[in-house]
Short mmCIF file of C-alpha atoms in Angstrom, two decimals:
data_model
loop_
_atom_site.label_atom_id
_atom_site.label_comp_id
_atom_site.label_asym_id
_atom_site.label_seq_id
_atom_site.Cartn_x
_atom_site.Cartn_y
_atom_site.Cartn_z
CA MET A 25 -85.32 3.90 -45.28
CA HIS A 26 -86.50 5.27 -48.57
CA ASP A 27 -85.29 6.97 -51.69
CA GLY A 28 -86.92 9.67 -53.79
CA THR A 29 -86.47 11.85 -56.83
CA SER A 30 -86.96 15.16 -55.05
CA TRP A 31 -85.51 16.88 -52.00
CA GLU A 32 -89.01 17.78 -50.80
CA ARG A 33 -89.97 15.87 -47.66
CA THR A 34 -93.02 13.62 -47.87
CA GLU A 35 -93.75 14.06 -44.16
CA ALA A 36 -93.04 16.63 -41.49
CA PRO A 37 -89.43 16.48 -40.26
CA ALA A 38 -88.72 14.94 -36.89
CA PRO A 39 -88.46 17.47 -34.05
CA VAL A 40 -84.93 18.55 -33.23
CA ARG A 41 -83.84 16.56 -30.19
CA ILE A 42 -80.13 16.13 -31.04
CA VAL A 43 -77.71 18.98 -31.67
CA HIS A 44 -74.54 18.00 -33.49
CA LEU A 45 -71.23 19.83 -33.92
CA GLY A 46 -69.02 18.87 -36.89
CA LEU A 47 -70.96 18.34 -40.11
CA GLY A 48 -68.54 15.96 -41.84
CA ALA A 49 -69.01 12.84 -43.94
CA PHE A 50 -68.37 10.42 -41.08
CA ALA A 51 -71.17 11.84 -38.91
CA ARG A 52 -73.54 11.59 -41.86
CA ALA A 53 -72.54 7.97 -42.56
CA HIS A 54 -72.67 6.94 -38.91
CA LEU A 55 -74.63 9.04 -36.37
CA LEU A 56 -77.27 10.21 -38.87
CA TRP A 57 -77.69 6.71 -40.29
CA TYR A 58 -78.20 5.21 -36.82
CA THR A 59 -80.64 7.97 -35.92
CA GLN A 60 -82.66 7.44 -39.07
CA ALA A 61 -82.82 3.71 -38.36
CA ALA A 62 -84.09 4.51 -34.87
CA ASN A 63 -86.78 6.77 -36.31
CA GLU A 64 -87.88 4.04 -38.71
CA SER A 65 -87.87 1.23 -36.14
CA GLY A 66 -91.50 1.70 -35.15
CA THR A 67 -90.90 3.84 -32.10
CA ALA A 68 -93.39 6.63 -31.51
CA GLU A 69 -90.67 9.12 -30.63
CA ARG A 70 -88.74 10.52 -33.60
CA TRP A 71 -85.43 12.32 -33.23
CA GLY A 72 -84.32 15.04 -35.61
CA VAL A 73 -80.77 16.39 -35.74
CA ALA A 74 -79.73 20.03 -36.06
CA ALA A 75 -76.09 20.13 -37.16
CA PHE A 76 -73.50 22.89 -37.06
CA THR A 77 -70.33 23.04 -39.13
CA GLY A 78 -66.91 23.33 -37.55
CA ARG A 79 -65.40 26.47 -39.10
CA SER A 80 -66.56 26.66 -42.72
CA ALA A 81 -70.18 27.41 -43.58
CA ALA A 82 -69.88 25.67 -46.98
CA ALA A 83 -71.23 22.27 -45.91
CA ALA A 84 -74.27 23.88 -44.26
CA GLN A 85 -74.98 26.00 -47.32
CA THR A 86 -74.87 23.01 -49.66
CA LEU A 87 -77.09 20.83 -47.47
CA ALA A 88 -79.52 23.68 -46.77
CA ARG A 89 -80.30 23.78 -50.50
CA GLN A 90 -81.33 20.12 -50.15
CA ASP A 91 -83.39 20.72 -46.98
CA GLY A 92 -80.76 18.78 -45.02
CA ARG A 93 -81.39 15.60 -47.02
CA TYR A 94 -78.64 13.69 -48.80
CA THR A 95 -77.81 10.32 -50.31
CA LEU A 96 -75.84 7.72 -48.39
CA LEU A 97 -74.30 5.38 -50.95
CA VAL A 98 -73.37 2.04 -49.41
CA ARG A 99 -70.64 0.54 -51.58
CA SER A 100 -70.22 -3.23 -51.38
CA PRO A 101 -68.31 -5.58 -53.70
CA GLU A 102 -71.65 -6.44 -55.33
CA GLY A 103 -72.73 -2.89 -56.11
CA ASP A 104 -73.97 0.46 -54.82
CA ALA A 105 -77.10 0.94 -52.73
CA PRO A 106 -78.38 4.53 -52.34
CA THR A 107 -80.46 5.61 -49.35
CA THR A 108 -81.93 9.03 -48.63
CA ILE A 109 -81.17 10.25 -45.11
CA ASP A 110 -83.90 12.41 -43.57
CA ALA A 111 -82.80 12.59 -39.92
CA LEU A 112 -80.82 15.79 -40.53
CA VAL A 113 -83.57 18.40 -40.30
CA ALA A 114 -81.60 21.64 -39.83
CA VAL A 115 -78.10 22.77 -40.80
CA HIS A 116 -76.26 25.84 -39.56
CA ASP A 117 -73.01 27.71 -39.93
CA GLY A 118 -70.94 26.92 -36.85
CA ALA A 119 -70.43 30.65 -36.33
CA ASP A 120 -74.16 31.10 -35.60
CA ALA A 121 -73.76 31.21 -31.83
CA GLU A 122 -77.30 32.37 -31.10
CA ALA A 123 -78.84 29.45 -33.01
CA TRP A 124 -76.54 27.08 -31.08
CA ARG A 125 -77.62 28.54 -27.75
CA GLU A 126 -81.28 28.52 -28.74
CA TYR A 127 -81.24 24.78 -29.43
CA LEU A 128 -79.47 24.03 -26.15
CA ARG A 129 -82.15 25.97 -24.27
CA ARG A 130 -84.90 23.67 -25.57
CA PRO A 131 -86.18 21.05 -23.08
CA GLU A 132 -86.81 18.53 -25.89
CA VAL A 133 -83.10 18.54 -26.83
CA GLY A 134 -81.59 15.69 -24.86
CA VAL A 135 -78.36 14.85 -26.68
CA VAL A 136 -75.40 16.86 -27.98
CA THR A 137 -73.06 14.94 -30.29
CA LEU A 138 -69.58 15.78 -31.59
CA THR A 139 -67.34 14.85 -34.52
CA VAL A 140 -64.61 17.49 -34.32
CA THR A 141 -61.52 15.25 -34.80
CA GLU A 142 -58.93 14.65 -32.10
CA ALA A 143 -57.33 18.05 -32.69
CA GLY A 144 -60.66 19.75 -32.02
CA TYR A 145 -60.47 19.01 -28.30
CA ARG A 146 -57.47 21.36 -27.92
CA ARG A 147 -55.58 19.23 -25.40
CA THR A 148 -52.08 19.27 -24.01
CA PRO A 149 -50.08 16.01 -24.12
CA SER A 150 -51.26 15.34 -20.55
CA GLY A 151 -54.91 15.57 -21.62
CA SER A 152 -55.89 18.90 -20.05
CA LEU A 153 -57.24 21.86 -21.99
CA ASP A 154 -54.43 23.71 -23.76
CA ARG A 155 -54.82 27.20 -22.28
CA ARG A 156 -51.89 28.38 -24.45
CA ASP A 157 -53.81 27.65 -27.64
CA PRO A 158 -54.61 31.13 -29.06
CA ASP A 159 -58.20 30.17 -29.90
CA VAL A 160 -58.75 28.76 -26.42
CA ALA A 161 -57.33 31.90 -24.84
CA ARG A 162 -59.63 34.07 -26.95
CA ASP A 163 -62.61 31.88 -26.03
CA VAL A 164 -61.93 32.36 -22.33
CA VAL A 165 -61.90 36.15 -22.73
CA SER A 166 -64.97 36.17 -24.97
CA LEU A 167 -67.04 33.81 -22.81
CA ARG A 168 -66.21 35.74 -19.64
CA ALA A 169 -67.62 38.83 -21.38
CA GLY A 170 -70.76 36.94 -22.44
CA GLY A 171 -69.61 36.50 -26.03
CA ALA A 172 -69.33 33.52 -28.38
CA ALA A 173 -66.65 30.87 -28.84
CA VAL A 174 -64.84 29.29 -31.78
CA THR A 175 -63.40 26.06 -30.32
CA ALA A 176 -65.41 22.90 -29.66
CA PRO A 177 -64.88 23.07 -25.87
CA GLY A 178 -65.82 26.75 -25.99
CA ARG A 179 -69.01 26.08 -27.90
CA LEU A 180 -69.99 23.38 -25.43
CA VAL A 181 -69.44 25.77 -22.54
CA ASP A 182 -71.41 28.49 -24.33
CA GLY A 183 -74.35 26.18 -25.07
CA LEU A 184 -74.40 24.58 -21.64
CA ARG A 185 -74.33 28.01 -20.01
CA ALA A 186 -77.42 28.93 -22.03
CA ARG A 187 -79.08 25.71 -20.94
CA ARG A 188 -78.36 26.40 -17.29
CA ALA A 189 -79.76 29.93 -17.59
CA ALA A 190 -82.94 28.56 -19.19
CA GLY A 191 -83.38 26.02 -16.38
CA THR A 192 -83.89 23.32 -18.99
CA GLY A 193 -82.36 20.38 -17.17
CA PRO A 194 -79.84 17.59 -17.83
CA VAL A 195 -78.37 16.61 -21.18
CA ALA A 196 -75.95 14.00 -22.56
CA VAL A 197 -72.83 14.97 -24.52
CA VAL A 198 -71.72 12.15 -26.83
CA SER A 199 -68.36 12.21 -28.57
CA CYS A 200 -68.28 10.25 -31.84
CA ASP A 201 -64.63 10.99 -32.56
CA ASN A 202 -62.18 8.20 -33.18
CA LEU A 203 -60.06 8.45 -30.03
CA PRO A 204 -59.94 6.35 -26.86
CA HIS A 205 -62.05 7.44 -23.87
CA ASN A 206 -63.57 10.20 -25.99
CA GLY A 207 -66.27 10.95 -23.42
CA ARG A 208 -63.67 11.51 -20.74
CA VAL A 209 -61.70 13.69 -23.14
CA ALA A 210 -64.76 15.84 -23.86
CA SER A 211 -65.57 16.09 -20.16
CA ARG A 212 -62.04 17.12 -19.19
CA VAL A 213 -61.65 19.96 -21.68
CA THR A 214 -65.21 21.22 -21.16
CA LEU A 215 -64.83 21.36 -17.41
CA ASP A 216 -61.38 22.93 -17.68
CA LEU A 217 -62.74 25.72 -19.88
CA ALA A 218 -65.90 26.17 -17.80
CA SER A 219 -63.77 26.49 -14.65
CA ALA A 220 -61.72 29.22 -16.32
CA VAL A 221 -64.88 31.10 -17.33
CA ASP A 222 -67.20 30.53 -14.35
CA PRO A 223 -66.49 27.95 -11.61
CA SER A 224 -70.19 27.77 -10.75
CA LEU A 225 -70.93 26.74 -14.32
CA ALA A 226 -68.36 23.94 -14.07
CA ALA A 227 -70.12 22.72 -10.92
CA TRP A 228 -73.49 22.78 -12.74
CA ILE A 229 -72.04 20.81 -15.67
CA GLU A 230 -70.63 18.16 -13.34
CA GLU A 231 -74.07 17.70 -11.79
CA HIS A 232 -76.32 17.94 -14.85
CA VAL A 233 -74.31 16.79 -17.89
CA SER A 234 -73.44 13.21 -18.76
CA PHE A 235 -70.42 12.66 -21.01
CA VAL A 236 -70.85 9.43 -22.96
CA SER A 237 -67.87 7.53 -24.40
CA THR A 238 -68.25 5.68 -27.68
CA MET A 239 -66.34 3.43 -30.04
CA VAL A 240 -67.17 4.25 -33.65
CA ASP A 241 -66.30 2.40 -36.83
CA ARG A 242 -67.32 2.90 -40.45
CA ILE A 243 -64.94 3.61 -43.32
CA THR A 244 -66.06 6.74 -45.16
CA PRO A 245 -63.76 7.81 -48.00
CA ALA A 246 -63.86 11.28 -49.50
CA THR A 247 -66.61 11.79 -52.07
CA THR A 248 -65.47 12.40 -55.64
CA GLU A 249 -67.16 13.83 -58.73
CA ALA A 250 -67.33 10.27 -60.06
CA ASP A 251 -69.27 9.29 -56.94
CA ARG A 252 -71.70 12.16 -57.50
CA ALA A 253 -72.23 10.94 -61.05
CA VAL A 254 -73.06 7.45 -59.74
CA VAL A 255 -75.59 8.92 -57.31
CA ARG A 256 -77.13 10.97 -60.11
CA LYS A 257 -77.51 7.89 -62.28
CA LEU A 258 -78.97 5.72 -59.51
CA THR A 259 -81.38 8.27 -58.04
CA ASP A 260 -82.13 10.57 -61.00
CA ARG A 261 -81.39 13.44 -58.63
CA GLU A 262 -78.61 16.00 -58.34
CA ASP A 263 -76.95 15.60 -54.95
CA ARG A 264 -74.05 17.95 -54.25
CA SER A 265 -73.34 16.39 -50.86
CA PRO A 266 -73.64 12.59 -51.02
CA VAL A 267 -71.67 10.37 -48.66
CA ILE A 268 -69.92 7.13 -49.67
CA THR A 269 -69.46 4.38 -47.11
CA GLU A 270 -68.98 0.65 -46.62
CA PRO A 271 -71.69 -1.85 -45.56
CA PHE A 272 -70.07 -2.45 -42.15
CA SER A 273 -70.85 -0.18 -39.22
CA GLU A 274 -70.24 -0.47 -35.48
CA TRP A 275 -71.13 1.73 -32.51
CA VAL A 276 -70.56 0.86 -28.86
CA LEU A 277 -71.55 3.34 -26.15
CA GLN A 278 -70.92 3.67 -22.41
CA GLY A 279 -72.65 6.26 -20.26
CA ASP A 280 -75.96 7.69 -19.12
CA PHE A 281 -78.63 9.54 -21.09
CA PRO A 282 -80.50 11.60 -18.49
CA ALA A 283 -82.85 13.15 -21.05
CA ALA A 284 -83.59 10.01 -23.15
CA ARG A 285 -82.07 8.98 -26.48
CA PRO A 286 -83.01 7.42 -29.83
CA ARG A 287 -83.32 3.64 -30.19
CA TRP A 288 -79.93 3.41 -31.88
CA GLU A 289 -79.82 -0.29 -31.02
CA ALA A 290 -82.37 -0.74 -33.83
CA ALA A 291 -79.41 -0.43 -36.22
CA GLY A 292 -77.08 -2.53 -34.09
CA ALA A 293 -75.59 -0.05 -31.60
CA ARG A 294 -74.55 -1.64 -28.30
CA PHE A 295 -74.67 -0.13 -24.83
CA VAL A 296 -72.10 -1.58 -22.44
CA GLU A 297 -70.78 -1.06 -18.92
CA ASP A 298 -67.12 -1.17 -19.98
CA LEU A 299 -66.10 0.25 -23.34
CA GLU A 300 -62.36 -0.26 -23.06
CA PRO A 301 -62.18 -3.87 -24.36
CA TYR A 302 -64.05 -2.80 -27.50
CA GLU A 303 -61.78 0.21 -28.00
CA ARG A 304 -58.70 -1.95 -27.67
CA ARG A 305 -59.97 -4.54 -30.12
CA LYS A 306 -60.67 -1.88 -32.75
CA LEU A 307 -57.39 -0.03 -32.19
CA TRP A 308 -55.23 -3.16 -32.14
CA LEU A 309 -56.89 -4.94 -35.07
CA LEU A 310 -58.48 -2.45 -37.47
CA ASN A 311 -56.44 0.68 -36.80
CA ALA A 312 -53.12 -1.11 -36.32
CA GLY A 313 -53.86 -3.13 -39.46
CA HIS A 314 -54.50 0.07 -41.37
CA SER A 315 -51.17 1.51 -40.21
CA LEU A 316 -49.30 -1.62 -41.25
CA LEU A 317 -50.91 -1.68 -44.70
CA ALA A 318 -50.33 2.06 -45.13
CA TYR A 319 -46.60 2.11 -44.47
CA ALA A 320 -45.77 -1.27 -45.97
CA GLY A 321 -48.09 -0.71 -48.93
CA LEU A 322 -46.81 2.76 -49.79
CA ALA A 323 -43.23 1.43 -49.73
CA ARG A 324 -44.31 -1.12 -52.33
CA GLY A 325 -45.94 1.42 -54.63
CA LEU A 326 -49.52 0.62 -53.61
CA THR A 327 -52.24 3.22 -53.06
CA THR A 328 -55.31 1.70 -51.35
CA VAL A 329 -56.09 -0.64 -48.48
CA ALA A 330 -57.54 -3.22 -50.87
CA GLU A 331 -54.36 -3.21 -52.98
CA ALA A 332 -52.14 -3.63 -49.92
CA PHE A 333 -54.38 -6.34 -48.47
CA ALA A 334 -54.09 -8.28 -51.75
CA ASP A 335 -50.28 -8.12 -51.64
CA PRO A 336 -48.95 -11.45 -50.23
CA SER A 337 -46.15 -9.84 -48.22
CA CYS A 338 -48.40 -7.21 -46.64
CA ARG A 339 -51.08 -9.81 -45.96
CA ALA A 340 -48.66 -12.14 -44.17
CA GLU A 341 -47.42 -9.30 -41.96
CA LEU A 342 -51.01 -8.28 -41.22
CA GLU A 343 -52.04 -11.78 -40.13
CA GLN A 344 -49.02 -11.94 -37.81
CA LEU A 345 -49.87 -8.51 -36.36
CA TRP A 346 -53.41 -9.67 -35.63
CA SER A 347 -52.10 -12.83 -33.98
CA GLU A 348 -49.85 -10.79 -31.68
CA ALA A 349 -52.76 -8.56 -30.66
CA ALA A 350 -55.14 -11.48 -30.14
CA ASP A 351 -52.80 -12.87 -27.46
CA VAL A 352 -53.54 -9.88 -25.19
CA LEU A 353 -57.13 -8.96 -26.12
CA THR A 354 -59.88 -9.76 -23.63
CA LEU A 355 -62.58 -9.94 -26.34
CA PRO A 356 -62.56 -12.66 -29.03
CA ALA A 357 -60.58 -11.64 -32.09
CA ASP A 358 -61.66 -14.25 -34.65
CA ASP A 359 -65.02 -12.70 -35.56
CA ALA A 360 -63.45 -9.25 -35.74
CA THR A 361 -60.60 -10.32 -38.02
CA ALA A 362 -63.00 -12.27 -40.26
CA ALA A 363 -65.04 -9.10 -40.75
CA LEU A 364 -61.88 -7.07 -41.35
CA ARG A 365 -60.73 -9.43 -44.10
CA GLU A 366 -63.99 -8.79 -45.95
CA ARG A 367 -63.76 -5.05 -45.37
CA PHE A 368 -60.12 -4.70 -46.42
CA ALA A 369 -60.75 -6.76 -49.56
CA ASN A 370 -63.55 -4.45 -50.72
CA ALA A 371 -61.75 -2.80 -53.62
CA ARG A 372 -64.76 -0.60 -54.36
CA ILE A 373 -64.04 1.40 -51.19
CA GLU A 374 -60.92 3.36 -52.16
CA HIS A 375 -59.44 3.96 -48.72
CA ARG A 376 -56.20 5.77 -49.49
CA LEU A 377 -52.99 4.62 -47.79
CA ALA A 378 -51.52 8.12 -47.91
CA GLN A 379 -54.41 9.41 -45.80
CA ILE A 380 -54.00 6.64 -43.22
CA ALA A 381 -50.22 7.17 -43.07
CA ARG A 382 -50.48 10.73 -41.77
CA ASP A 383 -49.59 11.57 -38.17
CA GLY A 384 -48.10 8.19 -37.30
CA SER A 385 -46.35 9.63 -34.25
CA ALA A 386 -49.77 10.11 -32.65
CA LYS A 387 -51.34 6.92 -33.98
CA LEU A 388 -48.67 4.26 -33.42
CA PRO A 389 -48.47 4.55 -29.61
CA VAL A 390 -52.13 3.55 -29.15
CA ARG A 391 -52.40 1.23 -32.16
CA VAL A 392 -49.13 -0.72 -32.11
CA LEU A 393 -46.93 0.12 -29.13
CA ALA A 394 -49.81 -0.44 -26.70
CA VAL A 395 -49.85 -4.07 -27.87
CA ALA A 396 -46.11 -4.35 -27.21
CA GLN A 397 -46.68 -2.93 -23.74
CA ALA A 398 -49.51 -5.38 -23.02
CA ARG A 399 -47.40 -8.30 -24.25
CA ALA A 400 -44.52 -7.24 -21.99
CA VAL A 401 -46.85 -7.02 -18.97
CA ALA A 402 -48.20 -10.49 -19.80
CA GLY A 403 -44.67 -11.91 -20.03
CA LEU A 404 -44.97 -12.60 -23.77
CA PRO A 405 -42.24 -11.99 -26.37
CA VAL A 406 -42.38 -8.62 -28.05
CA GLY A 407 -44.26 -8.58 -31.33
CA ARG A 408 -42.06 -8.75 -34.40
CA ALA A 409 -44.87 -7.69 -36.73
CA GLY A 410 -45.54 -4.66 -34.53
CA ALA A 411 -41.85 -3.79 -34.66
CA GLY A 412 -42.11 -4.04 -38.43
CA VAL A 413 -44.84 -1.39 -38.47
CA VAL A 414 -42.63 0.99 -36.49
CA ALA A 415 -39.73 0.32 -38.88
CA ALA A 416 -41.94 0.94 -41.91
CA TRP A 417 -43.13 4.22 -40.35
CA ILE A 418 -39.51 5.34 -39.86
CA ASP A 419 -38.76 4.53 -43.50
CA HIS A 420 -41.86 6.49 -44.50
CA LEU A 421 -40.62 9.51 -42.55
CA ASP A 422 -37.38 9.34 -44.47
CA ALA A 423 -39.30 9.53 -47.72
CA THR A 424 -41.92 12.18 -46.96
CA VAL A 425 -42.80 14.19 -43.88
CA SER A 426 -46.56 13.75 -43.37
CA ASP A 427 -46.28 13.82 -39.61
CA PRO A 428 -45.89 17.24 -37.98
CA GLY A 429 -45.58 15.58 -34.58
CA ALA A 430 -42.36 13.88 -35.72
CA ALA A 431 -40.67 16.93 -37.24
CA ASP A 432 -37.88 16.96 -34.62
CA LEU A 433 -37.30 13.24 -35.11
CA VAL A 434 -37.10 13.59 -38.89
CA ALA A 435 -34.38 16.22 -38.49
CA ARG A 436 -32.27 13.79 -36.44
CA LEU A 437 -32.61 10.67 -38.60
CA PRO A 438 -30.37 11.42 -41.61
CA GLY A 439 -26.98 9.72 -41.43
CA GLN A 440 -27.95 7.46 -38.53
CA GLY A 441 -27.63 3.66 -38.65
CA SER A 442 -30.62 1.39 -38.17
CA SER A 443 -29.98 0.88 -34.43
CA ALA A 444 -29.75 4.60 -33.73
CA ARG A 445 -32.82 5.32 -35.82
CA ALA A 446 -34.84 2.72 -33.91
CA VAL A 447 -33.78 4.11 -30.52
CA LEU A 448 -34.45 7.71 -31.56
CA ALA A 449 -37.92 6.82 -32.85
CA LEU A 450 -38.95 4.87 -29.75
CA ASP A 451 -37.59 7.56 -27.46
CA ALA A 452 -39.76 10.05 -29.35
CA ILE A 453 -43.08 8.18 -29.35
CA ALA A 454 -42.81 5.59 -26.53
CA PRO A 455 -40.30 6.73 -23.89
CA ARG A 456 -41.85 4.51 -21.18
CA LEU A 457 -42.29 1.36 -23.25
CA ALA A 458 -41.52 -1.77 -21.22
CA ARG A 459 -38.53 -3.75 -22.56
CA LYS A 460 -37.85 -0.91 -24.99
CA ASP A 461 -34.30 -2.11 -25.63
CA VAL A 462 -35.56 -5.47 -26.89
CA TYR A 463 -38.22 -3.81 -29.02
CA ALA A 464 -35.68 -1.36 -30.45
CA ARG A 465 -33.50 -4.30 -31.49
CA HIS A 466 -36.38 -5.83 -33.45
CA VAL A 467 -37.16 -2.48 -35.07
CA SER A 468 -33.48 -2.10 -35.97
CA GLU A 469 -33.42 -5.56 -37.56
CA ARG A 470 -36.41 -4.69 -39.70
CA LEU A 471 -34.85 -1.39 -40.74
CA ALA A 472 -31.71 -3.18 -41.81
CA VAL A 473 -33.65 -5.41 -44.21
CA ARG A 474 -33.88 -3.97 -47.71
CA ARG A 475 -37.54 -3.45 -48.56
CA PRO A 476 -38.85 -4.06 -52.09
CA THR A 477 -40.14 -1.00 -53.90
CA SER A 478 -42.75 -2.81 -56.00
CA PRO A 479 -45.48 -5.32 -55.19
CA THR A 480 -44.68 -9.00 -54.99
CA PRO A 481 -45.87 -10.69 -58.20
CA ALA A 482 -48.95 -12.84 -57.75
CA GLY A 483 -47.98 -16.38 -56.82
CA ALA A 484 -44.45 -15.47 -55.76
CA ARG A 485 -43.15 -16.10 -52.27
CA PRO A 486 -43.22 -12.92 -50.17
#
């Protein structure tokens, strides 16, 4: 990969063979980085990406002024390393439905990728498409009349319908969103919407479209004006859309690519037959660790992952949480936790605890309570560190409501004792948890313990 002092390309852009929906920082630190590495790996076949924004055209407008090119600043403890990313060769407003359809009609386009966040899939709690969602309902009416769509499932249906009409052939849809079984999620909502619009289209999608599941991992904090100043100093170039990220990156994929794909393995991507063990390891170590540090760290007046990781009390709880998860993981945990210690200690990546702490009611069931469930099934004692995360989340709800999914719970917590608060919380987010009464007791015990409101002084016993 190379750097430069101008946004002019030194060679012709790669042909568009990937169409991406969701032009955020994570996609540009992860998918685009892997694709560029594939293009530079010596393969004769180069893959360019045409990306569409979600709702706002602003990101496309900014990147269009830079011909799709931008700086990826890899921030390690030793310093900053800028790289110019060239794999993004076209950027579009997500509302440009005709451009979206035109790309999907092309036979050389073999992959459609998504980073639309979990909410973008418009699901009910059971996982089906939420037909009551106003945008989904409007998409059904519009698509039946031959019009455009605004939701991610709707745009997929619109583009795939254009592909079928063009007789182009099969394609792979690859979700890069941070949620378990993301390929299955994408498949379910797409087929649900296609069935509502045109059952024959749903049948065509089932036969000609592969939905690939992936596990993605790379911390990408929000870019600040100070970051832009660093990029300007290092590259002697004005970049209004740089991306900041950590050195670590991981991508594990499961599924078929009927119309070929880039050599993403050139940058370390792995293709496996069973993705679930990798998803569990990430959720139960990295994501659960983030939740613990967020709630415990915020209660102690800390602001970033690195600050919380350096706190002796938070660190001890984290190591215990990892030990509880390791007991029920099928993949080795030692290498993963060793890498996480390095990542969490990187103080130059300012991963904000307040951001991680949002929407705990949706996150804790898969990050923390799933470990408790697995331990119960294995006949192991419930995890006390996991119970501590739940207790810290409840305390966090008392202090500030950053969790719309727990609004009803928050209204019921005031005036309740620790035992009642624990039961109410577990009933709300884990009604079917095995040995819930035992787990609630541990949560109650942790709630009853007075938590410090400032960090433990260095060298003191936590």
